[in-house]
CSV table of C-alpha atoms in Angstrom, one decimal:
chain,number,residue,atom,x,y,z
A,7,UNK,CA,128.6,94.3,159.8
A,8,UNK,CA,126.5,96.4,157.6
A,9,UNK,CA,122.9,96.9,158.6
A,10,UNK,CA,121.6,95.9,155.2
A,11,UNK,CA,123.7,93.9,152.7
A,12,UNK,CA,123.0,92.9,149.1
A,13,UNK,CA,124.9,90.4,147.0
A,14,UNK,CA,127.7,92.2,145.1
A,15,UNK,CA,127.2,92.5,141.4
A,16,UNK,CA,127.1,93.0,138.7
A,17,UNK,CA,124.6,90.2,137.9
A,18,UNK,CA,124.3,89.3,134.3
A,19,UNK,CA,121.4,87.1,133.0
A,20,UNK,CA,120.2,86.4,129.4
A,21,UNK,CA,116.9,87.6,128.2
A,22,UNK,CA,114.0,85.5,129.5
A,23,UNK,CA,115.9,84.1,132.4
A,24,UNK,CA,115.1,84.5,136.1
A,25,UNK,CA,117.2,87.1,137.9
A,26,UNK,CA,117.6,86.5,141.7
A,27,UNK,CA,118.6,89.4,144.0
A,28,UNK,CA,119.3,88.8,147.7
A,29,UNK,CA,119.4,91.1,150.7
A,30,UNK,CA,120.2,90.3,154.4
A,31,UNK,CA,119.7,92.6,157.4
A,32,UNK,CA,120.9,92.8,160.9
A,33,UNK,CA,118.1,94.3,163.0
A,34,UNK,CA,115.6,91.8,164.0
A,35,UNK,CA,113.1,94.7,164.9
A,36,UNK,CA,112.8,95.5,161.2
A,37,UNK,CA,109.2,95.3,160.0
A,38,UNK,CA,108.9,96.6,156.5
A,39,UNK,CA,111.0,95.7,153.5
A,40,UNK,CA,111.2,97.4,150.1
A,41,UNK,CA,112.7,96.7,146.8
A,42,UNK,CA,113.6,99.6,144.3
A,43,UNK,CA,114.8,99.9,140.8
A,44,UNK,CA,117.1,102.7,140.0
A,45,UNK,CA,118.2,103.7,136.5
A,46,UNK,CA,121.5,105.6,136.0
A,47,UNK,CA,120.8,109.4,136.8
A,48,UNK,CA,117.2,108.9,138.0
A,49,UNK,CA,115.6,108.4,141.4
A,50,UNK,CA,114.7,105.0,142.8
A,51,UNK,CA,111.3,103.5,141.8
A,52,UNK,CA,109.5,101.4,144.2
A,53,UNK,CA,109.0,97.9,142.8
A,54,UNK,CA,107.5,96.0,145.9
A,55,UNK,CA,107.0,96.1,149.6
A,56,UNK,CA,106.7,93.0,151.9
A,57,UNK,CA,106.1,92.7,155.6
A,58,UNK,CA,105.0,89.2,156.3
A,59,UNK,CA,107.0,86.0,156.0
A,60,UNK,CA,106.5,84.2,152.8
A,61,UNK,CA,106.1,85.2,149.1
A,62,UNK,CA,104.5,88.2,147.4
A,63,UNK,CA,104.0,88.3,143.7
A,64,UNK,CA,103.3,91.2,141.4
A,65,UNK,CA,103.5,90.5,137.8
A,66,UNK,CA,107.0,89.2,136.9
A,67,UNK,CA,108.4,90.2,140.4
A,68,UNK,CA,108.2,88.0,143.5
A,69,UNK,CA,109.5,89.2,146.8
A,70,UNK,CA,110.4,86.6,149.5
A,71,UNK,CA,110.8,87.4,153.2
A,72,UNK,CA,112.1,85.1,155.9
A,73,UNK,CA,112.4,86.9,159.2
A,74,UNK,CA,114.0,84.1,161.1
A,75,UNK,CA,116.8,84.1,158.7
A,76,UNK,CA,116.8,87.9,158.3
A,77,UNK,CA,116.7,87.5,154.5
A,78,UNK,CA,114.6,89.1,151.7
A,79,UNK,CA,115.0,88.4,148.0
A,80,UNK,CA,113.5,89.6,144.7
A,81,UNK,CA,113.0,87.3,141.8
A,82,UNK,CA,112.5,88.8,138.3
A,83,UNK,CA,110.9,86.2,135.9
A,84,UNK,CA,111.3,86.5,132.1
A,85,UNK,CA,113.9,89.2,132.5
A,86,UNK,CA,114.0,92.0,129.8
A,87,UNK,CA,116.7,94.2,128.7
A,88,UNK,CA,114.7,97.1,130.1
A,89,UNK,CA,115.2,95.5,133.6
A,90,UNK,CA,118.9,96.4,133.4
A,91,UNK,CA,119.3,98.8,136.3
A,92,UNK,CA,120.6,98.8,139.9
A,93,UNK,CA,118.2,97.1,142.5
A,94,UNK,CA,118.1,98.6,146.0
A,95,UNK,CA,116.9,96.7,149.0
A,96,UNK,CA,115.6,98.8,151.9
A,97,UNK,CA,114.6,98.0,155.5
A,98,UNK,CA,112.6,100.2,157.9
A,99,UNK,CA,113.6,99.7,161.3
A,100,UNK,CA,111.2,100.6,164.1
A,101,UNK,CA,113.8,100.0,166.7
A,102,UNK,CA,115.7,102.9,165.3
A,103,UNK,CA,112.7,105.3,165.1
A,104,UNK,CA,111.6,104.3,161.7
A,105,UNK,CA,115.0,104.7,160.0
A,106,UNK,CA,114.9,103.6,156.3
A,107,UNK,CA,118.2,101.7,155.6
A,108,UNK,CA,119.4,100.8,152.2
A,109,UNK,CA,121.8,98.3,150.9
A,110,UNK,CA,124.6,99.3,148.6
A,111,UNK,CA,122.6,98.0,145.5
A,112,UNK,CA,123.1,95.2,143.0
A,113,UNK,CA,123.6,96.1,139.3
A,114,UNK,CA,121.7,93.8,137.0
A,115,UNK,CA,122.4,93.5,133.3
A,116,UNK,CA,120.0,91.6,131.1
A,117,UNK,CA,121.7,90.5,127.7
A,118,UNK,CA,119.5,90.2,124.7
B,36,UNK,CA,106.6,110.4,141.7
B,37,UNK,CA,104.2,109.1,144.3
B,38,UNK,CA,103.2,112.6,145.4
B,39,UNK,CA,106.6,113.9,146.4
B,40,UNK,CA,107.9,117.1,144.9
B,41,UNK,CA,111.6,118.1,145.0
B,42,UNK,CA,112.8,121.4,143.8
B,43,UNK,CA,114.9,122.6,142.2
B,44,UNK,CA,116.0,119.9,139.9
B,45,UNK,CA,119.4,121.4,139.4
B,46,UNK,CA,121.2,123.8,141.8
B,47,UNK,CA,124.4,125.5,141.6
B,48,UNK,CA,126.2,126.7,144.8
B,49,UNK,CA,129.1,129.0,145.2
B,50,UNK,CA,131.8,128.4,147.6
B,51,UNK,CA,130.8,129.6,151.2
B,52,UNK,CA,127.1,129.8,150.3
B,53,UNK,CA,124.1,128.0,152.1
B,54,UNK,CA,121.4,126.6,149.8
B,55,UNK,CA,118.1,125.1,150.7
B,56,UNK,CA,116.5,122.1,148.9
B,57,UNK,CA,112.8,121.8,149.0
B,58,UNK,CA,110.8,118.6,149.6
B,59,UNK,CA,106.9,118.5,149.7
B,60,UNK,CA,104.6,115.5,149.9
B,61,UNK,CA,100.9,115.1,149.7
B,62,UNK,CA,100.7,111.5,150.7
B,63,UNK,CA,100.0,112.2,154.4
B,64,UNK,CA,103.0,110.2,155.3
B,65,UNK,CA,104.5,110.7,158.8
B,66,UNK,CA,108.1,110.0,157.9
B,67,UNK,CA,110.4,111.8,155.6
B,68,UNK,CA,114.0,111.2,154.8
B,69,UNK,CA,116.9,112.9,153.0
B,70,UNK,CA,119.7,110.9,151.3
B,71,UNK,CA,122.9,111.8,149.5
B,72,UNK,CA,124.0,109.8,146.5
B,73,UNK,CA,127.5,110.2,144.9
B,74,UNK,CA,128.3,108.8,141.3
B,75,UNK,CA,128.3,105.0,141.4
B,76,UNK,CA,127.5,104.8,145.0
B,77,UNK,CA,124.6,103.8,147.2
B,78,UNK,CA,122.2,106.1,149.3
B,79,UNK,CA,123.6,107.6,152.4
B,80,UNK,CA,121.2,108.9,155.0
B,81,UNK,CA,121.5,112.5,156.1
B,82,UNK,CA,118.5,113.2,158.3
B,83,UNK,CA,115.0,111.8,159.0
B,84,UNK,CA,111.9,112.7,160.7
B,85,UNK,CA,109.0,110.6,162.0
B,86,UNK,CA,106.7,113.5,163.3
B,87,UNK,CA,106.4,117.3,163.1
B,88,UNK,CA,109.1,119.3,165.0
B,89,UNK,CA,111.3,116.3,165.5
B,90,UNK,CA,114.2,114.8,163.4
B,91,UNK,CA,117.1,112.6,163.9
B,92,UNK,CA,120.7,112.7,162.4
B,93,UNK,CA,121.5,110.0,159.9
B,94,UNK,CA,125.0,108.8,159.0
B,95,UNK,CA,126.2,111.9,157.4
B,96,UNK,CA,124.5,114.9,159.0
B,97,UNK,CA,127.6,117.1,159.4
B,98,UNK,CA,127.3,120.2,157.3
B,99,UNK,CA,123.5,119.8,156.8
B,100,UNK,CA,120.4,121.0,158.6
B,101,UNK,CA,116.7,120.4,158.3
B,102,UNK,CA,113.4,121.5,159.8
B,103,UNK,CA,110.0,119.8,160.0
B,104,UNK,CA,107.4,122.6,160.8
B,105,UNK,CA,104.7,121.0,158.6
B,106,UNK,CA,103.9,117.4,158.0
B,107,UNK,CA,104.0,117.9,154.3
B,108,UNK,CA,107.5,119.6,154.2
B,109,UNK,CA,111.0,118.6,155.0
B,110,UNK,CA,113.6,121.1,153.6
B,111,UNK,CA,117.3,120.5,153.7
B,112,UNK,CA,119.9,123.1,154.0
B,113,UNK,CA,123.4,122.4,152.7
B,114,UNK,CA,125.7,124.8,154.8
B,115,UNK,CA,129.0,126.2,154.0
B,116,UNK,CA,130.4,123.7,156.5
B,117,UNK,CA,129.7,120.9,154.0
B,118,UNK,CA,133.0,120.9,152.1
B,119,UNK,CA,132.0,118.5,149.3
B,120,UNK,CA,128.3,119.1,148.6
B,121,UNK,CA,128.3,118.2,144.9
B,122,UNK,CA,126.0,115.2,144.8
B,123,UNK,CA,122.5,113.9,143.9
B,124,UNK,CA,120.1,114.6,146.8
B,125,UNK,CA,117.0,112.5,147.2
B,126,UNK,CA,114.0,113.0,149.5
B,127,UNK,CA,111.6,110.2,150.4
B,128,UNK,CA,108.5,109.8,152.5
B,129,UNK,CA,107.2,106.8,154.1
B,130,UNK,CA,103.9,105.2,155.6
B,131,UNK,CA,103.7,101.9,157.2
B,132,UNK,CA,103.9,99.9,154.0
B,133,UNK,CA,105.3,102.1,151.3
B,134,UNK,CA,108.2,104.5,150.7
B,135,UNK,CA,108.4,106.7,147.7
B,136,UNK,CA,111.1,109.2,146.4
B,137,UNK,CA,111.0,112.5,144.8
B,138,UNK,CA,112.9,113.2,141.5
B,139,UNK,CA,115.9,114.3,143.2
B,140,UNK,CA,118.0,117.6,143.2
B,141,UNK,CA,121.4,117.7,141.5
B,142,UNK,CA,123.7,120.1,143.4
B,143,UNK,CA,126.9,121.3,141.9
B,144,UNK,CA,129.5,123.6,143.5
B,145,UNK,CA,130.8,126.3,141.1
């Protein structure tokens, strides 16, 4: 089992729709969770971090964390073509000395 | 971005040569990381460090070495033992609730 798994892509949504990206993790000692956006050829850009159960909203983005289910998600409302990128989920595991572990990424395509 | 500087942006290595990639941060973060990314692939962890003078191997440490003599700096050396070093190398630093990347170094073997 991979330590951090994301739903396989590519994910395609029409402009204006909600895009839903999912991530599960195996280490129950994980305490910090991050979502990144990466455009082709560029470094990952931090979108949001979350560390408490529940929802966290920032503009068009909402992160959701459920530690009991070991699940973290990212919702993108009113998706725009400029949101087309690869989205990376990362988990910081204090049980493993602060190791920052990434999922394989989900490619999102927003069609005009 | 986020106060992390990687240099150089592009680097060319000859066969059998060691090269060192620089990573400096001014965010006062304790943790620093090195990742490798191959085309169309995810991030693979090479080394990470939580405190000065201490670091741990990641998933693909063979052929790489690091040092952490200062909190701000975490250089990565790609040694001649790394047989396929051509890749995009990313450095990150992290506090409790944030983790940022540098702009990356693109290494090519010539």
